[in-house]
Coordinates of C-alpha atoms in Angstrom, one line a residue:
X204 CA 173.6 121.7 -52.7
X205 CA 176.5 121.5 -50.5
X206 CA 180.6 121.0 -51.4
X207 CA 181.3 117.6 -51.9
X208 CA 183.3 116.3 -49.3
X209 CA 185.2 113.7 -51.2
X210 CA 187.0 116.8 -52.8
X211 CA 189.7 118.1 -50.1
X212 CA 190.7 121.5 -50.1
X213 CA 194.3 120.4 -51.3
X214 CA 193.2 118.4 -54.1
X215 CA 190.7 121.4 -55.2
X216 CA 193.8 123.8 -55.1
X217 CA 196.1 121.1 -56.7
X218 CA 193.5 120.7 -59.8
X219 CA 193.2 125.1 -59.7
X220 CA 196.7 125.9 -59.8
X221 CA 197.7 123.4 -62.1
X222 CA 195.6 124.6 -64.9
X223 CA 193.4 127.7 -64.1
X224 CA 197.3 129.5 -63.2
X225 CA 199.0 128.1 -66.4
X226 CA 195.7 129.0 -68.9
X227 CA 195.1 132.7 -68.4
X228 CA 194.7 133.8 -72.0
X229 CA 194.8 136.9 -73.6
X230 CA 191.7 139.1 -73.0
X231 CA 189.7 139.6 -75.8
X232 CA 187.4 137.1 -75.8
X233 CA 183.6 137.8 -75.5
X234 CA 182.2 138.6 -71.9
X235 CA 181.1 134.8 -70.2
X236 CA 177.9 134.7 -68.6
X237 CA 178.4 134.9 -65.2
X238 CA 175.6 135.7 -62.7
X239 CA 177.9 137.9 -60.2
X240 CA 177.9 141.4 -59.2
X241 CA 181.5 143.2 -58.5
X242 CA 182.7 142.4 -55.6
X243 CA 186.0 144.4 -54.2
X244 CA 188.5 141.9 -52.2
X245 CA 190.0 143.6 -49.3
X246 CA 193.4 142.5 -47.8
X247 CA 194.8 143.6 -44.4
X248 CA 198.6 143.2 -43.1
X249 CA 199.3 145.5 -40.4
X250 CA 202.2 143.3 -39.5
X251 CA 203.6 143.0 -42.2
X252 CA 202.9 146.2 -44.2
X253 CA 203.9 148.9 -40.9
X254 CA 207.1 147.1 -40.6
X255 CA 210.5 147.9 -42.7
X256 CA 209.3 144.5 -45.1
X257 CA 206.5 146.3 -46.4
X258 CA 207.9 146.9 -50.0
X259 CA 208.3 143.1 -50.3
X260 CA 205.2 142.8 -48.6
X261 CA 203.8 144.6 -51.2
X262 CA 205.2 142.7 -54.0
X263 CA 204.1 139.4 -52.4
X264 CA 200.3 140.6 -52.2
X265 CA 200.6 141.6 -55.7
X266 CA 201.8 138.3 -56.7
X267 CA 198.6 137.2 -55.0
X268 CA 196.4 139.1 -56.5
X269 CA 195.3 141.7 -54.0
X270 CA 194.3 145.2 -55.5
X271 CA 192.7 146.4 -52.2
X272 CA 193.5 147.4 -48.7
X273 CA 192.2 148.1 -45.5
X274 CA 194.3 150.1 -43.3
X275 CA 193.9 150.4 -39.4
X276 CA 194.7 154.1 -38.4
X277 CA 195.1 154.3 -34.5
X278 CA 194.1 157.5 -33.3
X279 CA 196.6 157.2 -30.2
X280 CA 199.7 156.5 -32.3
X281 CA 199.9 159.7 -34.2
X282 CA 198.6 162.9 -31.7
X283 CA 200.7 164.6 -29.9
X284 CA 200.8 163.5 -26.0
X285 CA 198.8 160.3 -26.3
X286 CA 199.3 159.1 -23.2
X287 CA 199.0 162.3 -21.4
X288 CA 195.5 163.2 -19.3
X289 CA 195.6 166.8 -20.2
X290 CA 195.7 167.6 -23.9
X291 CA 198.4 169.7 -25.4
X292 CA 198.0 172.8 -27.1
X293 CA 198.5 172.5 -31.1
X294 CA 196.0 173.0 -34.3
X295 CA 194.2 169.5 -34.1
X296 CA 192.9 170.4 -37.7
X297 CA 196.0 170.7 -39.4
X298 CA 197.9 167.7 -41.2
X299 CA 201.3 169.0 -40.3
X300 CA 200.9 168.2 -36.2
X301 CA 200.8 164.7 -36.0
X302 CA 203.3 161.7 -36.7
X303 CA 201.7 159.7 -39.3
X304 CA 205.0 157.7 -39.5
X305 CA 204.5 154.5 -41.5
X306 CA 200.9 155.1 -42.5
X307 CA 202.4 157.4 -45.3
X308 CA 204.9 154.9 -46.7
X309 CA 201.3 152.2 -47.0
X310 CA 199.1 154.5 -48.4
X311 CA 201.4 156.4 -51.2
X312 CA 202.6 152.5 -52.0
X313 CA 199.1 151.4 -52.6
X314 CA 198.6 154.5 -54.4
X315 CA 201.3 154.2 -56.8
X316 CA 199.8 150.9 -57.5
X317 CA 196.4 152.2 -57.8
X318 CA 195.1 150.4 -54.8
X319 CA 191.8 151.1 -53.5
X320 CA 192.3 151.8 -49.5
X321 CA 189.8 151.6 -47.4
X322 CA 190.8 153.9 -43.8
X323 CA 189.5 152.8 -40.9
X324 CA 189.8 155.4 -38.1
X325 CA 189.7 153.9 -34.7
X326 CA 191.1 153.6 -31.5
X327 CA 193.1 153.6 -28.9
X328 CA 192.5 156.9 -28.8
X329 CA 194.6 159.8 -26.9
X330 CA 193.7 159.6 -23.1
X331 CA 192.9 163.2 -22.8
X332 CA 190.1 162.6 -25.4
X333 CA 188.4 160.2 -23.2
X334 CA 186.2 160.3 -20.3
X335 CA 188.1 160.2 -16.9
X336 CA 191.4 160.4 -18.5
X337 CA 191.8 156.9 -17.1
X338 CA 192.0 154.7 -20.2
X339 CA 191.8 155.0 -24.1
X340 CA 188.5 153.7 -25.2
X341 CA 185.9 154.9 -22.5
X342 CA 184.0 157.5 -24.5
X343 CA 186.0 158.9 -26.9
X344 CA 185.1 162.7 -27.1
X345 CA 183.1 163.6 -30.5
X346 CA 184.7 167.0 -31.2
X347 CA 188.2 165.9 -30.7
X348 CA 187.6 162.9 -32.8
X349 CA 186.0 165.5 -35.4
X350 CA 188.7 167.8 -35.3
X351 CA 191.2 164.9 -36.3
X352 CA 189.1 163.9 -38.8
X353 CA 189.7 167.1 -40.4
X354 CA 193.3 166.7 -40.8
X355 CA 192.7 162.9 -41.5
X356 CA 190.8 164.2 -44.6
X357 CA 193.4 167.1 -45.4
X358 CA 196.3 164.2 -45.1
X359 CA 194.9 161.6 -47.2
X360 CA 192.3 162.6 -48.8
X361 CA 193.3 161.6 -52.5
X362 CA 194.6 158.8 -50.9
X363 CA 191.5 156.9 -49.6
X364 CA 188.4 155.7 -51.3
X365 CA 186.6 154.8 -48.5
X366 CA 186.5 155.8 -44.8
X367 CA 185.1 154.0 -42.0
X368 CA 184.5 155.0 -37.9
X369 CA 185.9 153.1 -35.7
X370 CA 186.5 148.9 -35.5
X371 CA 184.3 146.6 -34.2
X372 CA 182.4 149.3 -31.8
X373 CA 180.2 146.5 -30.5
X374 CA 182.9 145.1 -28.0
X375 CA 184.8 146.1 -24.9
X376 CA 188.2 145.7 -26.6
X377 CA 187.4 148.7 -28.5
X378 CA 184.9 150.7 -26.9
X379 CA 183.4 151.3 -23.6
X380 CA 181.3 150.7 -21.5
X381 CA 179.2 148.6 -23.8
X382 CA 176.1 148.5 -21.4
X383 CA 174.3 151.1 -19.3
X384 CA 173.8 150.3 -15.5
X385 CA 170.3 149.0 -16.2
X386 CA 171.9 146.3 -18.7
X387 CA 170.7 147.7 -22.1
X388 CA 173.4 148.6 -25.1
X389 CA 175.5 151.9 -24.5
X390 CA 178.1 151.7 -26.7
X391 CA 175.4 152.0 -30.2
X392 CA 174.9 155.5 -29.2
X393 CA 178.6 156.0 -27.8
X394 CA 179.3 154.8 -32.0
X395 CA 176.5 157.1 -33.4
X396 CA 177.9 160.1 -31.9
X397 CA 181.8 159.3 -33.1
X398 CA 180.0 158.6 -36.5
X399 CA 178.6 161.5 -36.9
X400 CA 181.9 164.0 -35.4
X401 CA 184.0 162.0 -37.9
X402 CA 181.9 162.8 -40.9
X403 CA 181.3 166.5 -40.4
X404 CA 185.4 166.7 -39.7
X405 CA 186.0 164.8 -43.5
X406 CA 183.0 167.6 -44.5
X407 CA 185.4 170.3 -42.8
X408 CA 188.6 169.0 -44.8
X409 CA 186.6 170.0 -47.9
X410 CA 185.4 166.4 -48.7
X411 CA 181.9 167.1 -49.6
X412 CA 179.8 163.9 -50.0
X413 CA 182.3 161.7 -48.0
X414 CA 182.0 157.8 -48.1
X415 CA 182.0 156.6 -44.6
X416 CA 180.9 152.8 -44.1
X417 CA 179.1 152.8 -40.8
X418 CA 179.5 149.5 -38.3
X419 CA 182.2 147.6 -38.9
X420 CA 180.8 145.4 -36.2
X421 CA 181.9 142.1 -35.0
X422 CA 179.7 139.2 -35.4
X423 CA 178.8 137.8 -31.6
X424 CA 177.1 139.2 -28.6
X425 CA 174.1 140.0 -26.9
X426 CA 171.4 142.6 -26.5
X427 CA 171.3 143.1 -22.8
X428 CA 173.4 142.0 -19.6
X429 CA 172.3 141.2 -16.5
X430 CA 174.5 142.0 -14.1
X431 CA 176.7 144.6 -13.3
X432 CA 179.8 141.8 -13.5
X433 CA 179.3 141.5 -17.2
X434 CA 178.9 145.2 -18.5
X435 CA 182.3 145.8 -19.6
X436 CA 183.1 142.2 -20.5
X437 CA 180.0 141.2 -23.1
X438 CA 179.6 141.9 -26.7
X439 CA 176.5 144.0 -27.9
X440 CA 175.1 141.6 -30.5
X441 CA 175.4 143.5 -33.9
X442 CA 171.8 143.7 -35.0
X443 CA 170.7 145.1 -31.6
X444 CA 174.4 147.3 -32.0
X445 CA 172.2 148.4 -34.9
X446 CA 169.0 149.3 -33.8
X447 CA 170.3 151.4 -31.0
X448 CA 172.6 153.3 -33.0
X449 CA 170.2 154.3 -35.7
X450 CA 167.6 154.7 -32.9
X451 CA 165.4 152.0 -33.9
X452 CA 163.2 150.1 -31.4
X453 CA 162.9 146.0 -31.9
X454 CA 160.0 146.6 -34.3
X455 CA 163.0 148.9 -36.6
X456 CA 160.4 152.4 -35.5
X457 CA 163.0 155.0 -35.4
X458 CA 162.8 157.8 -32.6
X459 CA 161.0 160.9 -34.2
X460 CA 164.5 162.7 -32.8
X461 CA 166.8 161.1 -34.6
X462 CA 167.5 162.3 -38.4
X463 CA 168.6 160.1 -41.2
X464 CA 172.3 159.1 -41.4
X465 CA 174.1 159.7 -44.7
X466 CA 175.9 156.3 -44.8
X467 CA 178.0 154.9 -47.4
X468 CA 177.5 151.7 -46.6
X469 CA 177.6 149.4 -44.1
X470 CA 180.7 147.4 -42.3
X471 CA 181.1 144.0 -40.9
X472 CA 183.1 141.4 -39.8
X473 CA 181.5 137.7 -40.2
X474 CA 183.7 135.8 -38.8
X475 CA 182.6 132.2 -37.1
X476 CA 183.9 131.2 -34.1
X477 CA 185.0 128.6 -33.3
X478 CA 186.0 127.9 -36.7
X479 CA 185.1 124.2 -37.4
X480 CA 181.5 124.9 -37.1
X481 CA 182.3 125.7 -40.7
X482 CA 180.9 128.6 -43.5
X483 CA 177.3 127.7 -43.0
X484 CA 176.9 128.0 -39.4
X485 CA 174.0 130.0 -38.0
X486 CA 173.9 131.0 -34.7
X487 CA 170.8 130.7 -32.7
X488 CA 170.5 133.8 -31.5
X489 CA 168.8 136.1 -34.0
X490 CA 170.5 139.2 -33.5
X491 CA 174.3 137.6 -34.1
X492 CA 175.4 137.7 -37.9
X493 CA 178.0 135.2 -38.9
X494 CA 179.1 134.5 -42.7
X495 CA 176.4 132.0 -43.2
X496 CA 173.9 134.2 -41.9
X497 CA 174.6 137.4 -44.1
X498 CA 170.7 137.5 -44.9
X499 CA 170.1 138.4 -41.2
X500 CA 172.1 141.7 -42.1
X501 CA 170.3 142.3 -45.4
X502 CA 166.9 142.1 -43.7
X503 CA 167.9 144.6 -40.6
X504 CA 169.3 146.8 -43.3
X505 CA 166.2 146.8 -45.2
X506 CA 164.3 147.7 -42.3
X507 CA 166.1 150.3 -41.0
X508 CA 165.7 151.5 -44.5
X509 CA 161.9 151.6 -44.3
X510 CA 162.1 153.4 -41.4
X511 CA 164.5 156.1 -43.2
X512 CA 167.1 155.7 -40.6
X513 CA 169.4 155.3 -43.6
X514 CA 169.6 155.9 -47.1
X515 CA 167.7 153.1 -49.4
X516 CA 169.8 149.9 -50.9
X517 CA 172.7 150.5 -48.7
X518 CA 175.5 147.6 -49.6
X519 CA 177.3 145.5 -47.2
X520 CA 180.9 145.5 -46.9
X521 CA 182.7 142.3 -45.6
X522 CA 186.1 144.6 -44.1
X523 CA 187.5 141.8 -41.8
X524 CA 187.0 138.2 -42.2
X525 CA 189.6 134.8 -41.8
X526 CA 189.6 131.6 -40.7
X527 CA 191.5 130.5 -37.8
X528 CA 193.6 127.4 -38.3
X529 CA 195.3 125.5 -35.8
X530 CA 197.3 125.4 -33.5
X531 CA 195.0 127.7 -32.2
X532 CA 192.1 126.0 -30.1
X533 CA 189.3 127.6 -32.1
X534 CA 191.0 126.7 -35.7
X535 CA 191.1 124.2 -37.9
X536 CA 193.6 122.5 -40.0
X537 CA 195.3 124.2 -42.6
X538 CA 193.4 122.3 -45.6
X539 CA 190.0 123.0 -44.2
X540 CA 191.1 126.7 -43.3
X541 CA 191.4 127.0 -46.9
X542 CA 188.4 125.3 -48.4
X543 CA 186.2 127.2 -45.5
X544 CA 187.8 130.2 -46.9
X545 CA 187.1 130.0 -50.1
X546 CA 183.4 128.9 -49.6
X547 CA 183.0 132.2 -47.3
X548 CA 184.4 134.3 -50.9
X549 CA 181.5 132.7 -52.7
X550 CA 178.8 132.8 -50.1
X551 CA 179.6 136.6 -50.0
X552 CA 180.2 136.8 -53.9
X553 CA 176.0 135.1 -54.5
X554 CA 174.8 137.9 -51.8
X555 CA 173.4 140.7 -54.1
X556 CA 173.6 142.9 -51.3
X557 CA 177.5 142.2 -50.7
X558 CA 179.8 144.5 -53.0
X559 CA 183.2 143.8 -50.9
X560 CA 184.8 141.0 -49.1
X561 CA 188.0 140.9 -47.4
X562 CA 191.4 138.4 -45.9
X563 CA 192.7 139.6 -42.2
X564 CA 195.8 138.4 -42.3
X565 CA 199.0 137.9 -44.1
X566 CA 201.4 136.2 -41.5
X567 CA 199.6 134.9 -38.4
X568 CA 200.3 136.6 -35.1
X569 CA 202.1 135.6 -32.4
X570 CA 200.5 134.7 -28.8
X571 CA 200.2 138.8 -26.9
X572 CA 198.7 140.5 -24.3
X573 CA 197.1 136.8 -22.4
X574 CA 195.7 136.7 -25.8
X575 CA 196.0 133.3 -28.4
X576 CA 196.7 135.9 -31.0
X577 CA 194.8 135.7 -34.8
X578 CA 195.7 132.4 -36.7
X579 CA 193.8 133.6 -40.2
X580 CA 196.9 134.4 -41.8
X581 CA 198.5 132.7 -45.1
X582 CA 201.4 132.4 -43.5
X583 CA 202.4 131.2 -40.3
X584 CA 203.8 133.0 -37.3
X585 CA 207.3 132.2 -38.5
X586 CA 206.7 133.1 -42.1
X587 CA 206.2 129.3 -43.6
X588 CA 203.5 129.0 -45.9
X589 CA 199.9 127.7 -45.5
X590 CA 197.6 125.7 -48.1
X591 CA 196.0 129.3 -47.7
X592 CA 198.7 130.7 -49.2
X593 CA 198.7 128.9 -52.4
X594 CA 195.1 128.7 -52.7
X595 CA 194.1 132.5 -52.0
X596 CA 195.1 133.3 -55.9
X597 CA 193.0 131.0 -57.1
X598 CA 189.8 130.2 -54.6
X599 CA 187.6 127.3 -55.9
X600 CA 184.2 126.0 -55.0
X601 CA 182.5 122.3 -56.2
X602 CA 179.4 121.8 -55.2
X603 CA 176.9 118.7 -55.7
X604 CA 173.4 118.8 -56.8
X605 CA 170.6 116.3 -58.4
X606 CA 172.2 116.6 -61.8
X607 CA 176.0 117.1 -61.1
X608 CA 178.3 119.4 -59.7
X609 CA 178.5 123.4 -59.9
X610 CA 181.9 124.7 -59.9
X611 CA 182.9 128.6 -59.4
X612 CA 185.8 129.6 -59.1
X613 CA 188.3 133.1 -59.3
X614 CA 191.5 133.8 -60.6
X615 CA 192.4 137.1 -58.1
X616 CA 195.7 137.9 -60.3
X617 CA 193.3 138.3 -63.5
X618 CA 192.8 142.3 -64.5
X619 CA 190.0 141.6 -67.0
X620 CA 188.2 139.0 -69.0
X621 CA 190.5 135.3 -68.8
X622 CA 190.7 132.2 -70.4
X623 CA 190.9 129.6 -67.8
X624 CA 191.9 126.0 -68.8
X625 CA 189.5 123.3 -66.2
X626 CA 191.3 120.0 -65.5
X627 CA 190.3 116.9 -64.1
X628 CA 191.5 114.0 -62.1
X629 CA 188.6 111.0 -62.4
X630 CA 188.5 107.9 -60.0
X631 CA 190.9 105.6 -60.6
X632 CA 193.1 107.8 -63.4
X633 CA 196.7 108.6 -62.2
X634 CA 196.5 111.6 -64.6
X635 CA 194.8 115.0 -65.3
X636 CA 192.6 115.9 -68.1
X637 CA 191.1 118.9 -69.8
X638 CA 187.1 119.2 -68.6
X639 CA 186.5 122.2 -70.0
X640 CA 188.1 125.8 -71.0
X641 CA 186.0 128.8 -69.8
X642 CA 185.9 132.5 -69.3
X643 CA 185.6 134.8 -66.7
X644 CA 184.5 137.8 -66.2
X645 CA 186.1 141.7 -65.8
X646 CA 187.0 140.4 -62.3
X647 CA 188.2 137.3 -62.3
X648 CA 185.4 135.1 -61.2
X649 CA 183.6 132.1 -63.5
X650 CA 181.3 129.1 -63.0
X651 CA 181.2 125.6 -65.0
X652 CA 178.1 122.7 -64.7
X653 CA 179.5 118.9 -65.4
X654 CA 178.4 116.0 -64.8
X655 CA 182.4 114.6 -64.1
X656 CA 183.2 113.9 -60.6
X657 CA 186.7 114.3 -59.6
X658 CA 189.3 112.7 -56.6

């Protein structure tokens, strides 16, 4: 099966939101049957939502349908003295000495709507918690991260449904040094000791079985470097990120003096790059996990499981993912940004192992920093409007087999069981018509067989 490339992204959209947006029926009707599992849809907006238009931001994602965020906290932006090398004296542990600043606004906002928020704690982190006072990323020290954990948990505790350690551990952007001097992975056991500091300081705010994902890993790399050149400058691969961190060897043996970690779950960020090698891609390395190669994940995690480095059935979380568009160099043009997108939804909605998925950004960002700058926004740099944005609310999927096509779809804005009204537009018709009326389920999501094909 694959989608049928006759359909564009635009005219999938076109056919979605002029019926499935206009037919939402009363609930009521009797639960479809629908092979899915739930399936929380993260959104992240730091632009837009730290920024004095995040109450309209927040009305323009509820138009869309988002119910979930993910929220960045920068360790660096809210201690006293960031930038200083010698740390300042004050009560680390205690809420009331630090500047959280527009992080309250988001979170009571998503609260009042009864968001779930996902916390990410991360850096840059204060110089004078790191080693050599020199930077803010090169080993972050465990007992000051703990200790502001404590007051993360005393702040926002009611706040948050799920924490999470750190972003995307496994490159030099966030964490050094990746690679020891003899060229194998550093930065896993760098993670594994942050990890474990920031869950005994959410224990210490009184949080006693705190859900902390672990990971939240980007999706390229490599498992060793090979010259001294490259240690601060390469990836760590994310399955090799992985086994080091829960001290497993390439066989998944854990060290006899490593204990079990209490993990909620476990983080990741799938993204393909570039872009146009499209949803499916697989790289050839074995130990990088793209989108289309979620199962490489499952198996690692079912492993380490065996080896009781972690907890048994541990789900995977999706907490960053997008699809770049042009103009940047790695994207793709606006219709396939969307149709990649919502293939990526439903590749992540048929993994059983998969309970959250997620849309990094809203508005893309401008180029910063020698950097192109993230084009996997539904809205351009300037604010206008991509096919993204019109599609997001209602992501659909048509897919060709021996005996027809296989249509799934979602309608995001939908808060329980909804009629949804299927039109068509055959070959050679200038007009729509009705191919079917179906029903989702308690999310949102549905599938239909026909045997019409559309234009």
């Amino acid at each position: 099966m694959f989608p049928i490339p006759a359909l564009s992204a635009l005219r999938i959209r076109v056919l979605a939101v002029a019926c499935a947006a206009c037919a939402m029926l009363a609930a009521g009707a009797p639960a479809p049957a629908v092979a899915s599992h739930a399936q929380v849809v993260y959104f992240e907006a730091p632009k837009d939502l730290l920024s004095s238009k995040r109450h309209a931001t927040f009305v323009k994602l509820t138009r869309l349908g988002v119910k979930a965020l993910r929220v960045e906290l920068h360790w660096h932006d809210v201690v006293p003295g960031a930038n200083s090398v010698r740390r300042p004296k004050f009560d680390a542990t205690n809420p009331a000495s630090y500047h959280w600043d527009g992080y309250d606004a988001v979170l009571q906002e998503a609260a009042q709507l009864k968001w779930q928020v996902l916390l990410t704690v991360t850096a840059p982190a204060p110089k004078w918690a790191t080693a050599g006072h020199k930077d803010l990323i090169t080993r972050p020290d465990d007992k000051q991260l703990e200790q502001f954990m404590t007051a993360v948990g005393r702040h926002y505790g009611s706040e948050v449904s799920l924490y999470a350690i750190w972003n995307e551990p496994n490159i030099p952007g966030w964490l050094l040094p990746q690679f020891n001097s003899n060229g194998t992975p550093a930065s896993p056991r760098i993670y594994r000791g942050l990890w474990q500091a920031g869950y005994q300081g959410l224990k210490a705010a009184g949080i006693t079985s705190p859900k902390v994902l672990f990971g939240e890993t980007a999706p390229f790399g490599v498992d060793r470097v090979f010259s001294r050149s490259e240690d601060n400058k390469r990836e760590v691969a994310p399955l090799a990120f992985l086994r080091e961190a829960l001290c497993l060897n390439n066989a998944y043996h854990k060290a006899s003096t490593c204990s079990q970690l209490p993990i909620y779950g476990y983080a990741h960020h799938p993204y393909t790059y570039p872009a146009v090698q499209g949803p499916f891609y697989r790289p050839p390395e074995s130990d990088e996990v793209t989108i289309g190669a979620l199962n490489r994940l499952s198996n690692a995690l079912e492993k380490a499981s065996r080896a009781h480095a972690i907890p048994a059935h541990i789900p995977i979380y999706l907490t960053e993912f997008g699809v770049e568009s042009k103009p940047n160099s790695l994207g793709v043009s606006q219709q396939q940004q969307a149709e990649y997108d919502a293939i990526s939804e439903k590749i992540a909605w048929g993994n059983p192992d998969v309970v959250a998925f997620s849309q990094y950004l809203l508005t893309d960002e401008n180029p910063h920093n020698g950097l192109n700058g993230y084009r996997t926004g539904l809205l351009t740099a300037n604010g206008g409007a991509k096919t993204l944005y019109y599609s997001y609310p209602l992501p659909l999927v048509v897919n060709r087999s021996s005996s027809g096509y296989s249509l799934w779809g979602l309608v995001r804005p939908a808060t329980g069981v909804t009629k949804v009204k299927v039109r068509v537009q055959t070959p050679g018709s200038r007009s729509f018509r009705t191919l079917a009326t179906v029903t989702t389920d308690s999310h949102g999501y549905w599938t239909l067989h026909s045997s019409t094909r559309g234009v």
